[in-house]
Amino acid sequence: MNCYNGGYTNPNNCYECKCPTGLGGRNCLSVEKSKTPKCGGDLLAGYDYQNITITAQNGNVHCVWRIRSNAQVLVYVDELQLPCKATCTSYLELKFKTDMISTGSRHCCEPPNAWIASESNTFVIIYTANVLTDGFGTWGFKLRYKLCKF
């Protein structure tokens, strides 16, 4: 079984892979399926800015996006509204390193306040809001992305 992006053969089923968070599919070549309907998926970055905006009220949300381009991907988080806790159980995770095994930078109190460029042509964004640990509220984020041209 060939597993990609740091995935490995599932020891309980040698016909499938265990994939890094944010990636999925039989060989870890796809974006992880979001647990929340109508959010997440594969996106293509172009020369113009595109937006991802999500607002979740009173519920558990888990969405995963994979943004790809023919060059690096540039992301800026404009707004982030999540409970500010030391454990950061509700968060926006930005995976921009070539190594997809590592956890990305997780943000819950403040947005990063900087443009972030992916090391490769792939940028994975994971948004998790957990009402069970963080209570009810109106949470969400807004970000911009585009192809990074230097």
CSV table of C-alpha atoms in Angstrom, one decimal:
chain,number,residue,atom,x,y,z
A,1,MET,CA,0.0,0.0,0.0
A,2,ASN,CA,1.5,3.4,-1.0
A,3,CYS,CA,0.6,6.1,1.4
A,4,TYR,CA,1.6,9.7,0.7
A,5,ASN,CA,2.0,13.0,2.6
A,6,GLY,CA,3.3,11.3,5.7
A,7,GLY,CA,0.5,8.7,5.9
A,8,TYR,CA,1.2,5.1,6.7
A,9,THR,CA,-0.5,1.7,6.2
A,10,ASN,CA,-3.3,1.1,8.7
A,11,PRO,CA,-2.1,-1.8,10.9
A,12,ASN,CA,-5.7,-3.0,11.1
A,13,ASN,CA,-6.4,-2.9,7.4
A,14,CYS,CA,-3.4,-3.1,5.0
A,15,TYR,CA,-5.6,-1.8,2.1
A,16,GLU,CA,-6.0,1.7,3.5
A,17,CYS,CA,-3.8,4.4,5.0
A,18,LYS,CA,-3.8,6.4,8.2
A,19,CYS,CA,-3.5,10.0,7.1
A,20,PRO,CA,-2.2,13.1,8.7
A,21,THR,CA,-4.9,15.5,10.0
A,22,GLY,CA,-6.4,17.4,7.1
A,23,LEU,CA,-5.7,14.8,4.5
A,24,GLY,CA,-7.7,11.7,3.6
A,25,GLY,CA,-8.7,9.2,1.0
A,26,ARG,CA,-7.2,5.8,0.4
A,27,ASN,CA,-3.7,7.1,-0.2
A,28,CYS,CA,-3.8,10.4,1.7
A,29,LEU,CA,-3.9,12.3,-1.6
A,30,SER,CA,-7.3,14.0,-0.9
A,31,VAL,CA,-8.6,16.5,1.6
A,32,GLU,CA,-10.0,15.1,4.8
A,33,LYS,CA,-13.8,14.9,4.7
A,34,SER,CA,-15.4,17.6,6.8
A,35,LYS,CA,-17.7,16.4,9.6
A,36,THR,CA,-19.9,19.4,9.1
A,37,PRO,CA,-22.1,19.5,5.9
A,38,LYS,CA,-21.6,22.2,3.3
A,39,CYS,CA,-18.1,23.3,4.4
A,40,GLY,CA,-14.6,22.5,3.5
A,41,GLY,CA,-13.3,20.8,0.4
A,42,ASP,CA,-10.7,21.4,-2.3
A,43,LEU,CA,-10.0,25.0,-3.5
A,44,LEU,CA,-7.7,26.4,-6.2
A,45,ALA,CA,-5.9,29.6,-5.6
A,46,GLY,CA,-5.6,32.1,-8.4
A,47,TYR,CA,-4.1,35.5,-8.9
A,48,ASP,CA,-7.1,37.3,-7.4
A,49,TYR,CA,-8.1,37.1,-3.7
A,50,GLN,CA,-10.7,34.6,-2.8
A,51,ASN,CA,-12.4,34.3,0.6
A,52,ILE,CA,-13.5,31.7,3.1
A,53,THR,CA,-16.0,32.9,5.7
A,54,ILE,CA,-17.8,30.8,8.2
A,55,THR,CA,-20.0,31.6,11.1
A,56,ALA,CA,-21.3,28.8,13.3
A,57,GLN,CA,-23.9,29.4,16.0
A,58,ASN,CA,-24.5,26.9,18.8
A,59,GLY,CA,-23.1,23.8,17.4
A,60,ASN,CA,-20.1,21.6,16.8
A,61,VAL,CA,-18.2,22.4,13.6
A,62,HIS,CA,-15.3,20.6,11.9
A,63,CYS,CA,-14.4,21.8,8.5
A,64,VAL,CA,-11.3,21.1,6.4
A,65,TRP,CA,-10.1,23.0,3.3
A,66,ARG,CA,-7.1,22.2,1.1
A,67,ILE,CA,-6.0,25.1,-1.1
A,68,ARG,CA,-3.7,24.3,-3.9
A,69,SER,CA,-2.0,26.3,-6.7
A,70,ASN,CA,0.8,26.0,-9.2
A,71,ALA,CA,3.0,28.0,-6.8
A,72,GLN,CA,2.9,28.8,-3.1
A,73,VAL,CA,-0.4,29.8,-1.5
A,74,LEU,CA,-0.7,33.1,0.5
A,75,VAL,CA,-3.3,33.3,3.3
A,76,TYR,CA,-4.3,36.2,5.6
A,77,VAL,CA,-6.8,35.7,8.4
A,78,ASP,CA,-8.9,38.9,8.6
A,79,GLU,CA,-11.2,37.9,11.5
A,80,LEU,CA,-11.3,35.2,14.2
A,81,GLN,CA,-14.0,34.8,16.8
A,82,LEU,CA,-13.4,31.9,19.1
A,83,PRO,CA,-13.3,31.3,22.9
A,84,CYS,CA,-9.9,32.3,24.2
A,85,LYS,CA,-8.7,29.4,26.4
A,86,ALA,CA,-5.3,28.1,27.2
A,87,THR,CA,-6.2,24.7,25.8
A,88,CYS,CA,-7.6,26.1,22.5
A,89,THR,CA,-10.2,23.3,22.0
A,90,SER,CA,-12.0,25.4,19.4
A,91,TYR,CA,-9.4,26.7,16.9
A,92,LEU,CA,-8.4,27.6,13.4
A,93,GLU,CA,-5.4,25.5,12.4
A,94,LEU,CA,-3.1,26.6,9.5
A,95,LYS,CA,-0.9,23.9,8.0
A,96,PHE,CA,1.5,25.6,5.6
A,97,LYS,CA,4.6,23.5,6.0
A,98,THR,CA,5.7,20.9,3.4
A,99,ASP,CA,5.6,18.3,6.2
A,100,MET,CA,1.9,17.6,6.6
A,101,ILE,CA,2.5,15.2,9.6
A,102,SER,CA,3.1,18.1,12.0
A,103,THR,CA,0.2,20.0,13.6
A,104,GLY,CA,-0.1,23.4,12.0
A,105,SER,CA,-0.3,26.7,13.9
A,106,ARG,CA,-3.5,26.8,16.0
A,107,HIS,CA,-5.2,30.1,16.7
A,108,CYS,CA,-8.1,30.7,19.1
A,109,CYS,CA,-7.5,34.1,20.8
A,110,GLU,CA,-6.2,36.3,18.0
A,111,PRO,CA,-5.6,35.9,14.3
A,112,PRO,CA,-1.9,35.6,13.3
A,113,ASN,CA,-1.9,39.2,12.0
A,114,ALA,CA,0.5,38.4,9.1
A,115,TRP,CA,0.4,36.9,5.7
A,116,ILE,CA,1.4,33.3,5.7
A,117,ALA,CA,2.9,31.6,2.7
A,118,SER,CA,2.9,27.9,2.2
A,119,GLU,CA,6.2,26.1,1.8
A,120,SER,CA,4.8,24.1,-1.1
A,121,ASN,CA,1.8,24.5,-3.4
A,122,THR,CA,-0.6,23.2,-0.7
A,123,PHE,CA,-2.2,24.9,2.3
A,124,VAL,CA,-4.6,23.1,4.7
A,125,ILE,CA,-7.0,24.9,6.9
A,126,ILE,CA,-8.9,23.1,9.7
A,127,TYR,CA,-11.6,24.9,11.7
A,128,THR,CA,-13.0,23.2,14.8
A,129,ALA,CA,-15.6,24.7,17.1
A,130,ASN,CA,-16.6,22.5,20.1
A,131,VAL,CA,-19.7,23.5,21.9
A,132,LEU,CA,-19.3,20.6,24.4
A,133,THR,CA,-16.1,22.1,25.9
A,134,ASP,CA,-16.5,25.8,25.1
A,135,GLY,CA,-20.2,26.5,25.5
A,136,PHE,CA,-22.5,28.3,23.1
A,137,GLY,CA,-21.7,31.3,21.1
A,138,THR,CA,-21.3,32.8,17.6
A,139,TRP,CA,-17.9,31.8,16.3
A,140,GLY,CA,-16.2,31.9,13.1
A,141,PHE,CA,-13.5,33.4,10.9
A,142,LYS,CA,-12.8,35.2,7.6
A,143,LEU,CA,-9.7,34.8,5.6
A,144,ARG,CA,-8.3,35.6,2.1
A,145,TYR,CA,-6.1,33.5,0.0
A,146,LYS,CA,-4.4,33.7,-3.4
A,147,LEU,CA,-1.5,32.3,-5.4
A,148,CYS,CA,1.8,33.7,-4.1
A,149,LYS,CA,3.9,35.2,-6.8
A,150,PHE,CA,7.3,36.5,-6.0
